PDB file of C-alpha atoms in Angstrom:
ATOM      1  CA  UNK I   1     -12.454  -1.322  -4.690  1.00  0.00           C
ATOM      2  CA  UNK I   2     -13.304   2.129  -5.986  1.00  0.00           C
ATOM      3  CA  UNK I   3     -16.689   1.114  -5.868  1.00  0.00           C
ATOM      4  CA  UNK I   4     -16.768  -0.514  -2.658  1.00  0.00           C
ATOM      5  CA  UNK I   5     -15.258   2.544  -1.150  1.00  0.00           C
ATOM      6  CA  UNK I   6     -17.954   5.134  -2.636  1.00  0.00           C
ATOM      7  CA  UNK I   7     -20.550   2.771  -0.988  1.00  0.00           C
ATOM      8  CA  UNK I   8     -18.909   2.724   2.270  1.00  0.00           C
ATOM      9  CA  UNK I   9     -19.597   6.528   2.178  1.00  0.00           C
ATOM     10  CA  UNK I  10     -16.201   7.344   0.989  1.00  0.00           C
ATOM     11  CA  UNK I  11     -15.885  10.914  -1.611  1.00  0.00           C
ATOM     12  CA  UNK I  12     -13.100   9.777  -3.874  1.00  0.00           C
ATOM     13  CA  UNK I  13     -10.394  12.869  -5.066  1.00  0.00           C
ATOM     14  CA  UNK I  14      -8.236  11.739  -7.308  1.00  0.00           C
ATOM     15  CA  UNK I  15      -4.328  12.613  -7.867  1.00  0.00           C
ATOM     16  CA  UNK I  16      -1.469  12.622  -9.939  1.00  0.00           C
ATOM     17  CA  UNK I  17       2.236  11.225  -7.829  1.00  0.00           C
ATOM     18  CA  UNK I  18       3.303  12.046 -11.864  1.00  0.00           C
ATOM     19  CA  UNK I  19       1.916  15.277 -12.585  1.00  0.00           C
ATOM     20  CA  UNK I  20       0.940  16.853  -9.022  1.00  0.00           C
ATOM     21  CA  UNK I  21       3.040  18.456  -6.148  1.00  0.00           C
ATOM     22  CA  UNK I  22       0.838  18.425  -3.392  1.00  0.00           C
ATOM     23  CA  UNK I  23      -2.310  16.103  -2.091  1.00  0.00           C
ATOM     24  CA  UNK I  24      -5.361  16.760  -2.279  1.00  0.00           C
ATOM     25  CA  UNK I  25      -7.333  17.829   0.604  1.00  0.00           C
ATOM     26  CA  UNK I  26      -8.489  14.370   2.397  1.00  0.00           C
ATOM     27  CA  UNK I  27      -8.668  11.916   5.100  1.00  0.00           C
ATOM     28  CA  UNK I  28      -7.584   8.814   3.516  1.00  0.00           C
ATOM     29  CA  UNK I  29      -4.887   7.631   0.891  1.00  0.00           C
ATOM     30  CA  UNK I  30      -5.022   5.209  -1.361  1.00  0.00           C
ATOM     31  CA  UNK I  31      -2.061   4.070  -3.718  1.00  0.00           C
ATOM     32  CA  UNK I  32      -2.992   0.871  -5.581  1.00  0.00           C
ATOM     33  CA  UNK I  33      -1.060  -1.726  -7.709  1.00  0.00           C
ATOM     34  CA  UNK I  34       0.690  -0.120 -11.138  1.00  0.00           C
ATOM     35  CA  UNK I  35       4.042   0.210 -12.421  1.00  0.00           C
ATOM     36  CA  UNK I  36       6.375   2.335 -10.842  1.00  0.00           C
ATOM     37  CA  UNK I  37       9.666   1.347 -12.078  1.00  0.00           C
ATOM     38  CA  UNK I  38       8.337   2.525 -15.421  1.00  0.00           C
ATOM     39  CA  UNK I  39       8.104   6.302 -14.193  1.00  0.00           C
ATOM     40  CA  UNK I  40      11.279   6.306 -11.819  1.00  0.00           C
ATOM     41  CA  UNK I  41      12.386   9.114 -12.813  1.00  0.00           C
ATOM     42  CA  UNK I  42       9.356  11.351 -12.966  1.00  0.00           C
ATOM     43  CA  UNK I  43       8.180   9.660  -9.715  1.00  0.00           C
ATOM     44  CA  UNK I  44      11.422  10.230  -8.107  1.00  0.00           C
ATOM     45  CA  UNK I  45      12.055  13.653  -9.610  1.00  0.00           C
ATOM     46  CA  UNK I  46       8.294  15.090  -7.867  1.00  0.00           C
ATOM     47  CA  UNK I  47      10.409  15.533  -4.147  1.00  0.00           C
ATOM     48  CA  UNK I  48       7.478  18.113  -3.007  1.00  0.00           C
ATOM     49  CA  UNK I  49       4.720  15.258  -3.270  1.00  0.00           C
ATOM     50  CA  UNK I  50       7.350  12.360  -1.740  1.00  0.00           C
ATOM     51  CA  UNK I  51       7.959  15.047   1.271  1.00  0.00           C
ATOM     52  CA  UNK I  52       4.132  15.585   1.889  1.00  0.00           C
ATOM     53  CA  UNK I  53       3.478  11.829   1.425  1.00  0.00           C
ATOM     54  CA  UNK I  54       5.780  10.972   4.230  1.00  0.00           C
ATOM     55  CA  UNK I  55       4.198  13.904   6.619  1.00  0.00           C
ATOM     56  CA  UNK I  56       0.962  13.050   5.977  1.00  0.00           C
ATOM     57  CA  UNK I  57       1.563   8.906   6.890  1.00  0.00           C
ATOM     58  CA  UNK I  58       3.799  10.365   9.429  1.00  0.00           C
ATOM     59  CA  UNK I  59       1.099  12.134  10.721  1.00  0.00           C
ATOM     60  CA  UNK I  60      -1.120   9.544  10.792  1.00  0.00           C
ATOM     61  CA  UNK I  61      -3.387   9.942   7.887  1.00  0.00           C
ATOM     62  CA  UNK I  62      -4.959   6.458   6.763  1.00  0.00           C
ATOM     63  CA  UNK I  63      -3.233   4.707   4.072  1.00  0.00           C
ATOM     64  CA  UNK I  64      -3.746   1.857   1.909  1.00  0.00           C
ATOM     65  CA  UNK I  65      -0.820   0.890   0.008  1.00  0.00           C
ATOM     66  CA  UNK I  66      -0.732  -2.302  -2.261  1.00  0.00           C
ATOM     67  CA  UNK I  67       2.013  -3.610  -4.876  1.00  0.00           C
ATOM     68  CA  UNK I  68       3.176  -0.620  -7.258  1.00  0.00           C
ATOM     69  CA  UNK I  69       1.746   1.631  -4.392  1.00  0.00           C
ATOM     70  CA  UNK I  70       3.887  -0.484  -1.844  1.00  0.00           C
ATOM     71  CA  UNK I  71       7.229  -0.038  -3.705  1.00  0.00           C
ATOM     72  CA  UNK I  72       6.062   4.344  -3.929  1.00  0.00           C
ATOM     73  CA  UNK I  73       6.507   4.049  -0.287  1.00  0.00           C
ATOM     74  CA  UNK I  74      10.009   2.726   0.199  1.00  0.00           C
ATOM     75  CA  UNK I  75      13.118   4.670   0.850  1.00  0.00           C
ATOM     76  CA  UNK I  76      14.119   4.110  -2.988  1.00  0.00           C
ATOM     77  CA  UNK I  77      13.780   1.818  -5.862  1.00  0.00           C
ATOM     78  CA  UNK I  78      16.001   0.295  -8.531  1.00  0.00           C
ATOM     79  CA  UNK I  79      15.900   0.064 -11.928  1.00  0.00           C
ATOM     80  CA  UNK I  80      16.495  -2.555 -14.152  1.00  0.00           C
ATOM     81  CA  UNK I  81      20.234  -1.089 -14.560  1.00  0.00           C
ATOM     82  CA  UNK I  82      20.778  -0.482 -11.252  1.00  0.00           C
ATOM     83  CA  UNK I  83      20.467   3.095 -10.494  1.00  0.00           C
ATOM     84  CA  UNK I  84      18.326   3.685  -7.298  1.00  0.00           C
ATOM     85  CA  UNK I  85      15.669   6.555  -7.402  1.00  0.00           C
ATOM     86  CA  UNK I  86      14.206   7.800  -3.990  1.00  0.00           C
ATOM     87  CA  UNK I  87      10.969   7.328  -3.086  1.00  0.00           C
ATOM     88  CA  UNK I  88       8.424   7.959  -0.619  1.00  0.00           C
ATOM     89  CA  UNK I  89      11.140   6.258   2.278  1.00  0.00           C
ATOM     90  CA  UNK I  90       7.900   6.032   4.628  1.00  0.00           C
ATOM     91  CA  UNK I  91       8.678   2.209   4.667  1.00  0.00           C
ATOM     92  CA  UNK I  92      12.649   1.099   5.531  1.00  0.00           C
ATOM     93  CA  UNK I  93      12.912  -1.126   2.456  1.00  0.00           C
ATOM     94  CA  UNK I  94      14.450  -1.036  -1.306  1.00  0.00           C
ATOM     95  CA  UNK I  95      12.928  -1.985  -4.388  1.00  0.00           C
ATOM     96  CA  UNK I  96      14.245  -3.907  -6.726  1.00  0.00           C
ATOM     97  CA  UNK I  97      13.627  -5.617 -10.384  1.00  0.00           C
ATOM     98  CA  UNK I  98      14.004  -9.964 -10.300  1.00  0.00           C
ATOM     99  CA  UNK I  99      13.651 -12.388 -13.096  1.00  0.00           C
ATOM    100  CA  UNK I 100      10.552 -13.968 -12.802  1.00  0.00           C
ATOM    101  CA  UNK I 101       7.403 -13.674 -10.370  1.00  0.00           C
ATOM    102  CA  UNK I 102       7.159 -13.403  -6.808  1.00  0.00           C
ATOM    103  CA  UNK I 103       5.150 -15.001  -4.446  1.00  0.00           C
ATOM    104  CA  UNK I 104       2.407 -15.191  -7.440  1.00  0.00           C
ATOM    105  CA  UNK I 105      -1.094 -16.416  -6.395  1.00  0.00           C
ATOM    106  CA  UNK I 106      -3.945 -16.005  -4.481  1.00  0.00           C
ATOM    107  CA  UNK I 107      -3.600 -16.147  -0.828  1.00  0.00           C
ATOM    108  CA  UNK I 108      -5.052 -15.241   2.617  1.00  0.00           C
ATOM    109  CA  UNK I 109      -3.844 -12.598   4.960  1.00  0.00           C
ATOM    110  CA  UNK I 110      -4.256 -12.798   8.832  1.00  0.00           C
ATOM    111  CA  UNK I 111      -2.735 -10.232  11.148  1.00  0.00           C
ATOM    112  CA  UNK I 112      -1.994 -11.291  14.761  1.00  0.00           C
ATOM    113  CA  UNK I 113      -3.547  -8.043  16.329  1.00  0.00           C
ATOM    114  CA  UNK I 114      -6.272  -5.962  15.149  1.00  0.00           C
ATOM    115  CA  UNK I 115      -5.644  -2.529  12.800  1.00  0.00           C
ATOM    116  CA  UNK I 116      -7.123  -0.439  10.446  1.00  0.00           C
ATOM    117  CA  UNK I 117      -7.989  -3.518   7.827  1.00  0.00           C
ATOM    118  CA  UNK I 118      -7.287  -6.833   9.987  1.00  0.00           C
ATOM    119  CA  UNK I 119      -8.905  -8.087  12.863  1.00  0.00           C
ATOM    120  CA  UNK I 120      -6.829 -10.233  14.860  1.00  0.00           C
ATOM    121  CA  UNK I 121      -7.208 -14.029  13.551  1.00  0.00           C
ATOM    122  CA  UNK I 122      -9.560 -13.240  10.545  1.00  0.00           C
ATOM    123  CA  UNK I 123      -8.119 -14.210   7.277  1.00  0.00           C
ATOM    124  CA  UNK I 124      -8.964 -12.078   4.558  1.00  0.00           C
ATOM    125  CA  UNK I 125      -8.252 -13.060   0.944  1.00  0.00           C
ATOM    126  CA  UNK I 126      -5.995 -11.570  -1.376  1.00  0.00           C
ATOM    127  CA  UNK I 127      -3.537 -11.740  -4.201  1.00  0.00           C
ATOM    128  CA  UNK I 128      -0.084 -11.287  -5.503  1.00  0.00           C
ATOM    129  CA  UNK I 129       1.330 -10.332  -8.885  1.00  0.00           C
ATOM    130  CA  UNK I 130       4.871  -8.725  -9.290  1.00  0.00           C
ATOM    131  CA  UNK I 131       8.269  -9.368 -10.714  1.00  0.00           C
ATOM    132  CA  UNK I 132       9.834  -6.593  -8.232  1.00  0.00           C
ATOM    133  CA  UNK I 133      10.593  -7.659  -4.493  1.00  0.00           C
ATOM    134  CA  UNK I 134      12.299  -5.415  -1.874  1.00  0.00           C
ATOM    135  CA  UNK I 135      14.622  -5.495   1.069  1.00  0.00           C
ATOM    136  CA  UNK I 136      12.122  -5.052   3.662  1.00  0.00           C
ATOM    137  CA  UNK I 137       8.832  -6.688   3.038  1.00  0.00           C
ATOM    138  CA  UNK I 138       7.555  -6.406   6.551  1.00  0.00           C
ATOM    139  CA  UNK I 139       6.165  -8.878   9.001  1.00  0.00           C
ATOM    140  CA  UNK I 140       2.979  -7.663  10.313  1.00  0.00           C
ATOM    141  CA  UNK I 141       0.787 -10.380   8.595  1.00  0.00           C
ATOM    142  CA  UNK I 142       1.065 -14.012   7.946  1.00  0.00           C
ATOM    143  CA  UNK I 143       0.456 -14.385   4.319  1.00  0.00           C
ATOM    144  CA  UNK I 144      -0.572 -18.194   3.295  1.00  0.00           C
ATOM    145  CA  UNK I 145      -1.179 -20.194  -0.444  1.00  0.00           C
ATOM    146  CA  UNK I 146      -3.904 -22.560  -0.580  1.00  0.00           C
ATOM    147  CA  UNK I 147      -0.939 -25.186  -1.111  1.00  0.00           C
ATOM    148  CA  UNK I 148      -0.214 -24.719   2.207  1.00  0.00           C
ATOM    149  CA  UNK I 149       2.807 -22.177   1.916  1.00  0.00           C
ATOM    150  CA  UNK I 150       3.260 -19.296   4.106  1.00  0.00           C
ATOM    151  CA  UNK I 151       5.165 -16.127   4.625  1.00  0.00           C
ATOM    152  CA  UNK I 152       5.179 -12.794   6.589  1.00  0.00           C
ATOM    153  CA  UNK I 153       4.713  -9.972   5.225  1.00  0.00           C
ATOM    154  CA  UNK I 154       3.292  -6.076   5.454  1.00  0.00           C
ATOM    155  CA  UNK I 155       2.839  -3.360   7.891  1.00  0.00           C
ATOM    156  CA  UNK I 156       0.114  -3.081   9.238  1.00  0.00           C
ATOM    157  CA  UNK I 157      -1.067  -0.351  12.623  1.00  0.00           C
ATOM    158  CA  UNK I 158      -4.226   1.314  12.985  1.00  0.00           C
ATOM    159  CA  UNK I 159      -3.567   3.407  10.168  1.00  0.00           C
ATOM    160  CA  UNK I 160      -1.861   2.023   7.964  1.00  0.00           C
ATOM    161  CA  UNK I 161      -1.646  -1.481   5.797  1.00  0.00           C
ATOM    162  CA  UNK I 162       1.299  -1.812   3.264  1.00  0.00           C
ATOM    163  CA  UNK I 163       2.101  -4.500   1.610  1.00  0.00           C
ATOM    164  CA  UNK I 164       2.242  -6.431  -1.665  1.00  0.00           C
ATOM    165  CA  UNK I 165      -0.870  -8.275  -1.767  1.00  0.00           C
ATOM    166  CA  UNK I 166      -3.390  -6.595  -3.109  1.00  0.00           C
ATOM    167  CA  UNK I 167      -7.192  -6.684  -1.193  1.00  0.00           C
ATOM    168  CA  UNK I 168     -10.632  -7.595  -2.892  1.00  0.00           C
ATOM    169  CA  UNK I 169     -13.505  -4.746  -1.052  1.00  0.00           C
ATOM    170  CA  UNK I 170     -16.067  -6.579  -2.646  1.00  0.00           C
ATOM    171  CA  UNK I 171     -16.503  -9.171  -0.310  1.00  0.00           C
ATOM    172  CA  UNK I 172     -17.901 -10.198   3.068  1.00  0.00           C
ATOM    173  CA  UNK I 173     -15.004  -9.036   5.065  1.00  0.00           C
ATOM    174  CA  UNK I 174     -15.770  -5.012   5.235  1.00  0.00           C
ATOM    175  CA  UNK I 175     -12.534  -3.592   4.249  1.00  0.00           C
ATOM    176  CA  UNK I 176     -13.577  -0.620   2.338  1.00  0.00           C
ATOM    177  CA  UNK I 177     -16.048   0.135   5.414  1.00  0.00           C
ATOM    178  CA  UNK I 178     -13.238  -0.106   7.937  1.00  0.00           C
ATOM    179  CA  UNK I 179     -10.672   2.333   5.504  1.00  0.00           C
ATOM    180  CA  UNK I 180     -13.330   4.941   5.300  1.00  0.00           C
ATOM    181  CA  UNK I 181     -13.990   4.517   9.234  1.00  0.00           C
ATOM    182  CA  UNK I 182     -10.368   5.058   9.755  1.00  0.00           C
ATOM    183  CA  UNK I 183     -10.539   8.101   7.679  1.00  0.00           C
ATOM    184  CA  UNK I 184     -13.340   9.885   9.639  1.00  0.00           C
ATOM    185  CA  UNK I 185     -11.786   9.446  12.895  1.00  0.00           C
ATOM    186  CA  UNK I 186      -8.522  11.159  11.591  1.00  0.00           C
ATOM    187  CA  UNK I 187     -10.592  14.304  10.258  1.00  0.00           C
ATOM    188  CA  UNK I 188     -12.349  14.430  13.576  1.00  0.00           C
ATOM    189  CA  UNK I 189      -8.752  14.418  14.885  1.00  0.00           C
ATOM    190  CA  UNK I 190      -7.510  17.208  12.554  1.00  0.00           C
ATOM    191  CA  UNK I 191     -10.538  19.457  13.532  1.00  0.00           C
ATOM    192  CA  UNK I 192     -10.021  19.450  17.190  1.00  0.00           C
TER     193      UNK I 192
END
């Protein structure tokens, strides 16, 4: 995706949410899969970042936010004992820990208007891999298995998709092209 994104004309700056307070300057966000019930407490603990992370989607600033990166932007998440760290809270929901995998698999995605990734009616593949699930999962985006099963999930607007699936840029569908798109409107935006 990283490479997909540099193609699309994209400069990639990258970040810390462990070890840095503040973003770096940009146009776009992009928090991908990971782990972060293993960091809660670091994660948690970095408020200044969580506070300009909220402005900045607040504000409108593109973001892509799959999996680990999905759970970063909920109002808190649990950990295997219990305790509940807050997050991001740009999203309503709550992480927490489960037993075994959820909704594992590859799948499509098709939103039922157009926004920053989706165009309304196109199914774009995709693929899920977590043993955490949340409170508020969304329901932007019909999510279906080849077997036939289906779901809702995500948020999706014109600048913003968030969900657990995570995308593939490498294919025909021209996601990374339509993330970096979204990105150069908002910093014509911020310059006027």
């Amino acid at each position: 995706n990283l490479d997909a994104l540099k193609e699309a004309g994209a400069e990639l700056v990258f970040f810390s949410p462990l070890a840095d307070e503040a973003l770096p300057e940009a146009e776009g966000l992009y928090l991908g899969g990971g782990y972060p019930e293993l960091y809660l407490e670091q994660l948690s603990g970095n408020t200044a970042l969580l506070d300009e992370i909220r402005r900045a989607i607040q504000n409108g600033m593109p973001t892509l936010a799959e999996c680990g990166g999905f759970l970063y932007l909920q109002q808190c998440l649990e950990s295997d004992q219990g305790q509940q760290y807050p997050l991001v809270g740009a999203l309503p929901g709550r992480g927490f820990s489960t037993p075994r995998l959820q909704r594992f698999g590859y799948l499509h995605l098709m939103g039922d208007r157009d926004s920053m990734l989706f165009r309304a009616g196109e199914p774009v593949p995709a693929h899920e891999f977590h043993y955490w699930d949340c409170t508020a999962n969304g329901a932007d985006l019909q999510a279906r298995k080849p077997s036939g099963k289906d779901w809702r999930c995500g948020y999706v607007n014109d600048r913003l998709y968030a969900a657990f699936p995570h995308l593939h840029f490498g294919g025909k569908i021209p996601l990374a092209q339509r993330f970096v798109t979204a990105a150069l409107d908002y910093q014509k935006e911020r310059q006027r």
